[in-house]
Amino acid sequence: MDERQLEEPLITPLVKALTRAPTLMGVPYLYFMFNGVASSVCFLVSHNLLMLLVAIPLHLFGYVMTLRDDRIFEILFVKSTRCPPRSRAFWGADSYSA
């Protein structure tokens, strides 16, 4: 390699499969655990075995949401934990002081 080739940046394609969130049955692990806990709580509160079927619509909802973007639940979590800056009403956009 000559010096010119060493100075050029090495550009490699990003493989989406390597950045994909780990899933179980088509939904992210965290959502799968939430689904299990929510359906278990429904069962324990009602003492009705049929309440475990609540897991099916919850899982389908998570699966459909994950089809569009595999990190949608991480995005929604970050969005819910970050409050907008107070200057948003004044400027009409997020603005921060330097």
mmCIF file with all atom_site columns, N, CA and C in Angstrom, residues 39-91:
data_model
loop_
_atom_site.group_PDB
_atom_site.id
_atom_site.type_symbol
_atom_site.label_atom_id
_atom_site.label_alt_id
_atom_site.label_comp_id
_atom_site.label_asym_id
_atom_site.label_entity_id
_atom_site.label_seq_id
_atom_site.pdbx_PDB_ins_code
_atom_site.Cartn_x
_atom_site.Cartn_y
_atom_site.Cartn_z
_atom_site.occupancy
_atom_site.B_iso_or_equiv
_atom_site.pdbx_formal_charge
_atom_site.auth_seq_id
_atom_site.auth_comp_id
_atom_site.auth_asym_id
_atom_site.auth_atom_id
_atom_site.pdbx_PDB_model_num
ATOM 1   N N  . SER A 1 39 ? -49.315 -10.287 31.656 1.00 0.00 ? 39 SER A N  1
ATOM 2   C CA . SER A 1 39 ? -50.313 -11.358 31.594 1.00 0.00 ? 39 SER A CA 1
ATOM 3   C C  . SER A 1 39 ? -50.333 -12.165 32.892 1.00 0.00 ? 39 SER A C  1
ATOM 4   N N  . SER A 1 40 ? -49.185 -12.327 33.547 1.00 0.00 ? 40 SER A N  1
ATOM 5   C CA . SER A 1 40 ? -49.153 -13.026 34.834 1.00 0.00 ? 40 SER A CA 1
ATOM 6   C C  . SER A 1 40 ? -49.892 -12.243 35.911 1.00 0.00 ? 40 SER A C  1
ATOM 7   N N  . VAL A 1 41 ? -49.722 -10.936 35.922 1.00 0.00 ? 41 VAL A N  1
ATOM 8   C CA . VAL A 1 41 ? -50.429 -10.104 36.899 1.00 0.00 ? 41 VAL A CA 1
ATOM 9   C C  . VAL A 1 41 ? -51.932 -10.178 36.668 1.00 0.00 ? 41 VAL A C  1
ATOM 10  N N  . CYS A 1 42 ? -52.360 -10.139 35.407 1.00 0.00 ? 42 CYS A N  1
ATOM 11  C CA . CYS A 1 42 ? -53.797 -10.272 35.107 1.00 0.00 ? 42 CYS A CA 1
ATOM 12  C C  . CYS A 1 42 ? -54.330 -11.605 35.620 1.00 0.00 ? 42 CYS A C  1
ATOM 13  N N  . PHE A 1 43 ? -53.547 -12.668 35.452 1.00 0.00 ? 43 PHE A N  1
ATOM 14  C CA . PHE A 1 43 ? -53.974 -13.980 35.941 1.00 0.00 ? 43 PHE A CA 1
ATOM 15  C C  . PHE A 1 43 ? -54.032 -14.009 37.463 1.00 0.00 ? 43 PHE A C  1
ATOM 16  N N  . LEU A 1 44 ? -53.020 -13.469 38.131 1.00 0.00 ? 44 LEU A N  1
ATOM 17  C CA . LEU A 1 44 ? -52.982 -13.512 39.593 1.00 0.00 ? 44 LEU A CA 1
ATOM 18  C C  . LEU A 1 44 ? -54.074 -12.663 40.225 1.00 0.00 ? 44 LEU A C  1
ATOM 19  N N  . VAL A 1 45 ? -54.429 -11.564 39.595 1.00 0.00 ? 45 VAL A N  1
ATOM 20  C CA . VAL A 1 45 ? -55.478 -10.704 40.140 1.00 0.00 ? 45 VAL A CA 1
ATOM 21  C C  . VAL A 1 45 ? -56.851 -11.343 39.958 1.00 0.00 ? 45 VAL A C  1
ATOM 22  N N  . SER A 1 46 ? -57.089 -11.955 38.809 1.00 0.00 ? 46 SER A N  1
ATOM 23  C CA . SER A 1 46 ? -58.428 -12.468 38.507 1.00 0.00 ? 46 SER A CA 1
ATOM 24  C C  . SER A 1 46 ? -58.635 -13.927 38.923 1.00 0.00 ? 46 SER A C  1
ATOM 25  N N  . HIS A 1 47 ? -57.580 -14.684 39.157 1.00 0.00 ? 47 HIS A N  1
ATOM 26  C CA . HIS A 1 47 ? -57.659 -16.117 39.464 1.00 0.00 ? 47 HIS A CA 1
ATOM 27  C C  . HIS A 1 47 ? -58.395 -16.884 38.363 1.00 0.00 ? 47 HIS A C  1
ATOM 28  N N  . ASN A 1 48 ? -58.299 -16.392 37.150 1.00 0.00 ? 48 ASN A N  1
ATOM 29  C CA . ASN A 1 48 ? -58.953 -17.023 36.010 1.00 0.00 ? 48 ASN A CA 1
ATOM 30  C C  . ASN A 1 48 ? -57.870 -17.418 35.009 1.00 0.00 ? 48 ASN A C  1
ATOM 31  N N  . LEU A 1 49 ? -57.795 -18.685 34.697 1.00 0.00 ? 49 LEU A N  1
ATOM 32  C CA . LEU A 1 49 ? -56.753 -19.186 33.801 1.00 0.00 ? 49 LEU A CA 1
ATOM 33  C C  . LEU A 1 49 ? -56.871 -18.605 32.398 1.00 0.00 ? 49 LEU A C  1
ATOM 34  N N  . LEU A 1 50 ? -58.072 -18.234 31.993 1.00 0.00 ? 50 LEU A N  1
ATOM 35  C CA . LEU A 1 50 ? -58.262 -17.656 30.659 1.00 0.00 ? 50 LEU A CA 1
ATOM 36  C C  . LEU A 1 50 ? -57.623 -16.268 30.529 1.00 0.00 ? 50 LEU A C  1
ATOM 37  N N  . MET A 1 51 ? -57.326 -15.630 31.645 1.00 0.00 ? 51 MET A N  1
ATOM 38  C CA . MET A 1 51 ? -56.692 -14.311 31.579 1.00 0.00 ? 51 MET A CA 1
ATOM 39  C C  . MET A 1 51 ? -55.263 -14.390 31.044 1.00 0.00 ? 51 MET A C  1
ATOM 40  N N  . LEU A 1 52 ? -54.694 -15.590 31.012 1.00 0.00 ? 52 LEU A N  1
ATOM 41  C CA . LEU A 1 52 ? -53.367 -15.738 30.407 1.00 0.00 ? 52 LEU A CA 1
ATOM 42  C C  . LEU A 1 52 ? -53.419 -15.500 28.902 1.00 0.00 ? 52 LEU A C  1
ATOM 43  N N  . LEU A 1 53 ? -54.618 -15.550 28.334 1.00 0.00 ? 53 LEU A N  1
ATOM 44  C CA . LEU A 1 53 ? -54.772 -15.276 26.904 1.00 0.00 ? 53 LEU A CA 1
ATOM 45  C C  . LEU A 1 53 ? -54.575 -13.799 26.577 1.00 0.00 ? 53 LEU A C  1
ATOM 46  N N  . VAL A 1 54 ? -54.455 -12.962 27.599 1.00 0.00 ? 54 VAL A N  1
ATOM 47  C CA . VAL A 1 54 ? -54.153 -11.540 27.381 1.00 0.00 ? 54 VAL A CA 1
ATOM 48  C C  . VAL A 1 54 ? -52.798 -11.399 26.695 1.00 0.00 ? 54 VAL A C  1
ATOM 49  N N  . ALA A 1 55 ? -51.936 -12.390 26.887 1.00 0.00 ? 55 ALA A N  1
ATOM 50  C CA . ALA A 1 55 ? -50.596 -12.337 26.297 1.00 0.00 ? 55 ALA A CA 1
ATOM 51  C C  . ALA A 1 55 ? -50.639 -12.350 24.769 1.00 0.00 ? 55 ALA A C  1
ATOM 52  N N  . ILE A 1 56 ? -51.648 -12.959 24.184 1.00 0.00 ? 56 ILE A N  1
ATOM 53  C CA . ILE A 1 56 ? -51.696 -13.082 22.718 1.00 0.00 ? 56 ILE A CA 1
ATOM 54  C C  . ILE A 1 56 ? -51.888 -11.727 22.039 1.00 0.00 ? 56 ILE A C  1
ATOM 55  N N  . PRO A 1 57 ? -52.906 -10.914 22.423 1.00 0.00 ? 57 PRO A N  1
ATOM 56  C CA . PRO A 1 57 ? -53.016 -9.603  21.772 1.00 0.00 ? 57 PRO A CA 1
ATOM 57  C C  . PRO A 1 57 ? -51.840 -8.680  22.095 1.00 0.00 ? 57 PRO A C  1
ATOM 58  N N  . LEU A 1 58 ? -51.302 -8.785  23.316 1.00 0.00 ? 58 LEU A N  1
ATOM 59  C CA . LEU A 1 58 ? -50.128 -7.969  23.653 1.00 0.00 ? 58 LEU A CA 1
ATOM 60  C C  . LEU A 1 58 ? -48.940 -8.348  22.774 1.00 0.00 ? 58 LEU A C  1
ATOM 61  N N  . HIS A 1 59 ? -48.756 -9.639  22.565 1.00 0.00 ? 59 HIS A N  1
ATOM 62  C CA . HIS A 1 59 ? -47.646 -10.085 21.726 1.00 0.00 ? 59 HIS A CA 1
ATOM 63  C C  . HIS A 1 59 ? -47.852 -9.655  20.272 1.00 0.00 ? 59 HIS A C  1
ATOM 64  N N  . LEU A 1 60 ? -49.070 -9.768  19.776 1.00 0.00 ? 60 LEU A N  1
ATOM 65  C CA . LEU A 1 60 ? -49.344 -9.345  18.402 1.00 0.00 ? 60 LEU A CA 1
ATOM 66  C C  . LEU A 1 60 ? -49.111 -7.849  18.222 1.00 0.00 ? 60 LEU A C  1
ATOM 67  N N  . PHE A 1 61 ? -49.512 -7.052  19.223 1.00 0.00 ? 61 PHE A N  1
ATOM 68  C CA . PHE A 1 61 ? -49.254 -5.611  19.173 1.00 0.00 ? 61 PHE A CA 1
ATOM 69  C C  . PHE A 1 61 ? -47.753 -5.343  19.095 1.00 0.00 ? 61 PHE A C  1
ATOM 70  N N  . GLY A 1 62 ? -46.983 -6.005  19.940 1.00 0.00 ? 62 GLY A N  1
ATOM 71  C CA . GLY A 1 62 ? -45.533 -5.828  19.923 1.00 0.00 ? 62 GLY A CA 1
ATOM 72  C C  . GLY A 1 62 ? -44.908 -6.289  18.626 1.00 0.00 ? 62 GLY A C  1
ATOM 73  N N  . TYR A 1 63 ? -45.414 -7.370  18.069 1.00 0.00 ? 63 TYR A N  1
ATOM 74  C CA . TYR A 1 63 ? -44.883 -7.892  16.809 1.00 0.00 ? 63 TYR A CA 1
ATOM 75  C C  . TYR A 1 63 ? -45.133 -6.921  15.662 1.00 0.00 ? 63 TYR A C  1
ATOM 76  N N  . VAL A 1 64 ? -46.343 -6.369  15.602 1.00 0.00 ? 64 VAL A N  1
ATOM 77  C CA . VAL A 1 64 ? -46.672 -5.412  14.535 1.00 0.00 ? 64 VAL A CA 1
ATOM 78  C C  . VAL A 1 64 ? -45.833 -4.146  14.681 1.00 0.00 ? 64 VAL A C  1
ATOM 79  N N  . MET A 1 65 ? -45.641 -3.674  15.908 1.00 0.00 ? 65 MET A N  1
ATOM 80  C CA . MET A 1 65 ? -44.814 -2.483  16.128 1.00 0.00 ? 65 MET A CA 1
ATOM 81  C C  . MET A 1 65 ? -43.362 -2.753  15.732 1.00 0.00 ? 65 MET A C  1
ATOM 82  N N  . THR A 1 66 ? -42.883 -3.953  15.987 1.00 0.00 ? 66 THR A N  1
ATOM 83  C CA . THR A 1 66 ? -41.497 -4.298  15.689 1.00 0.00 ? 66 THR A CA 1
ATOM 84  C C  . THR A 1 66 ? -41.267 -4.494  14.195 1.00 0.00 ? 66 THR A C  1
ATOM 85  N N  . LEU A 1 67 ? -42.307 -4.818  13.443 1.00 0.00 ? 67 LEU A N  1
ATOM 86  C CA . LEU A 1 67 ? -42.133 -4.985  11.997 1.00 0.00 ? 67 LEU A CA 1
ATOM 87  C C  . LEU A 1 67 ? -41.660 -3.693  11.346 1.00 0.00 ? 67 LEU A C  1
ATOM 88  N N  . ARG A 1 68 ? -42.170 -2.565  11.803 1.00 0.00 ? 68 ARG A N  1
ATOM 89  C CA . ARG A 1 68 ? -41.802 -1.277  11.207 1.00 0.00 ? 68 ARG A CA 1
ATOM 90  C C  . ARG A 1 68 ? -40.400 -0.842  11.619 1.00 0.00 ? 68 ARG A C  1
ATOM 91  N N  . ASP A 1 69 ? -40.105 -0.931  12.913 1.00 0.00 ? 69 ASP A N  1
ATOM 92  C CA . ASP A 1 69 ? -38.787 -0.535  13.416 1.00 0.00 ? 69 ASP A CA 1
ATOM 93  C C  . ASP A 1 69 ? -38.441 -1.456  14.576 1.00 0.00 ? 69 ASP A C  1
ATOM 94  N N  . ASP A 1 70 ? -37.315 -2.155  14.484 1.00 0.00 ? 70 ASP A N  1
ATOM 95  C CA . ASP A 1 70 ? -36.991 -3.135  15.513 1.00 0.00 ? 70 ASP A CA 1
ATOM 96  C C  . ASP A 1 70 ? -36.574 -2.503  16.842 1.00 0.00 ? 70 ASP A C  1
ATOM 97  N N  . ARG A 1 71 ? -36.299 -1.227  16.869 1.00 0.00 ? 71 ARG A N  1
ATOM 98  C CA . ARG A 1 71 ? -35.928 -0.554  18.118 1.00 0.00 ? 71 ARG A CA 1
ATOM 99  C C  . ARG A 1 71 ? -37.001 0.428   18.588 1.00 0.00 ? 71 ARG A C  1
ATOM 100 N N  . ILE A 1 72 ? -38.241 0.221   18.173 1.00 0.00 ? 72 ILE A N  1
ATOM 101 C CA . ILE A 1 72 ? -39.312 1.165   18.486 1.00 0.00 ? 72 ILE A CA 1
ATOM 102 C C  . ILE A 1 72 ? -39.538 1.285   19.989 1.00 0.00 ? 72 ILE A C  1
ATOM 103 N N  . PHE A 1 73 ? -39.431 0.205   20.733 1.00 0.00 ? 73 PHE A N  1
ATOM 104 C CA . PHE A 1 73 ? -39.690 0.276   22.166 1.00 0.00 ? 73 PHE A CA 1
ATOM 105 C C  . PHE A 1 73 ? -38.565 0.996   22.897 1.00 0.00 ? 73 PHE A C  1
ATOM 106 N N  . GLU A 1 74 ? -37.327 0.876   22.419 1.00 0.00 ? 74 GLU A N  1
ATOM 107 C CA . GLU A 1 74 ? -36.230 1.646   23.001 1.00 0.00 ? 74 GLU A CA 1
ATOM 108 C C  . GLU A 1 74 ? -36.424 3.135   22.721 1.00 0.00 ? 74 GLU A C  1
ATOM 109 N N  . ILE A 1 75 ? -36.860 3.469   21.517 1.00 0.00 ? 75 ILE A N  1
ATOM 110 C CA . ILE A 1 75 ? -37.104 4.869   21.155 1.00 0.00 ? 75 ILE A CA 1
ATOM 111 C C  . ILE A 1 75 ? -38.222 5.448   22.007 1.00 0.00 ? 75 ILE A C  1
ATOM 112 N N  . LEU A 1 76 ? -39.311 4.703   22.167 1.00 0.00 ? 76 LEU A N  1
ATOM 113 C CA . LEU A 1 76 ? -40.429 5.187   22.983 1.00 0.00 ? 76 LEU A CA 1
ATOM 114 C C  . LEU A 1 76 ? -40.027 5.337   24.446 1.00 0.00 ? 76 LEU A C  1
ATOM 115 N N  . PHE A 1 77 ? -39.177 4.436   24.960 1.00 0.00 ? 77 PHE A N  1
ATOM 116 C CA . PHE A 1 77 ? -38.720 4.546   26.340 1.00 0.00 ? 77 PHE A CA 1
ATOM 117 C C  . PHE A 1 77 ? -37.885 5.802   26.534 1.00 0.00 ? 77 PHE A C  1
ATOM 118 N N  . VAL A 1 78 ? -36.948 6.055   25.637 1.00 0.00 ? 78 VAL A N  1
ATOM 119 C CA . VAL A 1 78 ? -36.109 7.252   25.750 1.00 0.00 ? 78 VAL A CA 1
ATOM 120 C C  . VAL A 1 78 ? -36.961 8.507   25.617 1.00 0.00 ? 78 VAL A C  1
ATOM 121 N N  . LYS A 1 79 ? -37.912 8.499   24.695 1.00 0.00 ? 79 LYS A N  1
ATOM 122 C CA . LYS A 1 79 ? -38.789 9.657   24.509 1.00 0.00 ? 79 LYS A CA 1
ATOM 123 C C  . LYS A 1 79 ? -39.639 9.920   25.748 1.00 0.00 ? 79 LYS A C  1
ATOM 124 N N  . SER A 1 80 ? -40.068 8.868   26.435 1.00 0.00 ? 80 SER A N  1
ATOM 125 C CA . SER A 1 80 ? -40.900 9.061   27.623 1.00 0.00 ? 80 SER A CA 1
ATOM 126 C C  . SER A 1 80 ? -40.090 9.508   28.833 1.00 0.00 ? 80 SER A C  1
ATOM 127 N N  . THR A 1 81 ? -38.795 9.217   28.874 1.00 0.00 ? 81 THR A N  1
ATOM 128 C CA . THR A 1 81 ? -37.991 9.610   30.029 1.00 0.00 ? 81 THR A CA 1
ATOM 129 C C  . THR A 1 81 ? -37.374 10.991  29.878 1.00 0.00 ? 81 THR A C  1
ATOM 130 N N  . ARG A 1 82 ? -37.332 11.517  28.697 1.00 0.00 ? 82 ARG A N  1
ATOM 131 C CA . ARG A 1 82 ? -36.761 12.846  28.469 1.00 0.00 ? 82 ARG A CA 1
ATOM 132 C C  . ARG A 1 82 ? -37.883 13.862  28.312 1.00 0.00 ? 82 ARG A C  1
ATOM 133 N N  . CYS A 1 83 ? -37.897 14.856  29.160 1.00 0.00 ? 83 CYS A N  1
ATOM 134 C CA . CYS A 1 83 ? -38.927 15.883  29.027 1.00 0.00 ? 83 CYS A CA 1
ATOM 135 C C  . CYS A 1 83 ? -38.418 16.967  28.065 1.00 0.00 ? 83 CYS A C  1
ATOM 136 N N  . PRO A 1 84 ? -39.318 17.623  27.359 1.00 0.00 ? 84 PRO A N  1
ATOM 137 C CA . PRO A 1 84 ? -38.881 18.659  26.421 1.00 0.00 ? 84 PRO A CA 1
ATOM 138 C C  . PRO A 1 84 ? -38.337 19.872  27.177 1.00 0.00 ? 84 PRO A C  1
ATOM 139 N N  . PRO A 1 85 ? -37.421 20.614  26.586 1.00 0.00 ? 85 PRO A N  1
ATOM 140 C CA . PRO A 1 85 ? -36.886 21.803  27.243 1.00 0.00 ? 85 PRO A CA 1
ATOM 141 C C  . PRO A 1 85 ? -37.969 22.863  27.442 1.00 0.00 ? 85 PRO A C  1
ATOM 142 N N  . ARG A 1 86 ? -37.796 23.688  28.457 1.00 0.00 ? 86 ARG A N  1
ATOM 143 C CA . ARG A 1 86 ? -38.796 24.704  28.776 1.00 0.00 ? 86 ARG A CA 1
ATOM 144 C C  . ARG A 1 86 ? -38.909 25.759  27.690 1.00 0.00 ? 86 ARG A C  1
ATOM 145 N N  . SER A 1 87 ? -37.878 25.940  26.894 1.00 0.00 ? 87 SER A N  1
ATOM 146 C CA . SER A 1 87 ? -37.902 26.965  25.852 1.00 0.00 ? 87 SER A CA 1
ATOM 147 C C  . SER A 1 87 ? -38.656 26.513  24.598 1.00 0.00 ? 87 SER A C  1
ATOM 148 N N  . ARG A 1 88 ? -39.191 25.319  24.593 1.00 0.00 ? 88 ARG A N  1
ATOM 149 C CA . ARG A 1 88 ? -39.892 24.814  23.411 1.00 0.00 ? 88 ARG A CA 1
ATOM 150 C C  . ARG A 1 88 ? -41.121 25.661  23.087 1.00 0.00 ? 88 ARG A C  1
ATOM 151 N N  . ALA A 1 89 ? -41.865 26.095  24.102 1.00 0.00 ? 89 ALA A N  1
ATOM 152 C CA . ALA A 1 89 ? -43.070 26.892  23.865 1.00 0.00 ? 89 ALA A CA 1
ATOM 153 C C  . ALA A 1 89 ? -42.714 28.253  23.253 1.00 0.00 ? 89 ALA A C  1
ATOM 154 N N  . PHE A 1 90 ? -41.592 28.810  23.657 1.00 0.00 ? 90 PHE A N  1
ATOM 155 C CA . PHE A 1 90 ? -41.199 30.126  23.157 1.00 0.00 ? 90 PHE A CA 1
ATOM 156 C C  . PHE A 1 90 ? -40.680 30.057  21.725 1.00 0.00 ? 90 PHE A C  1
ATOM 157 N N  . TRP A 1 91 ? -39.770 29.129  21.448 1.00 0.00 ? 91 TRP A N  1
ATOM 158 C CA . TRP A 1 91 ? -39.122 29.051  20.144 1.00 0.00 ? 91 TRP A CA 1
ATOM 159 C C  . TRP A 1 91 ? -39.883 28.170  19.159 1.00 0.00 ? 91 TRP A C  1
#
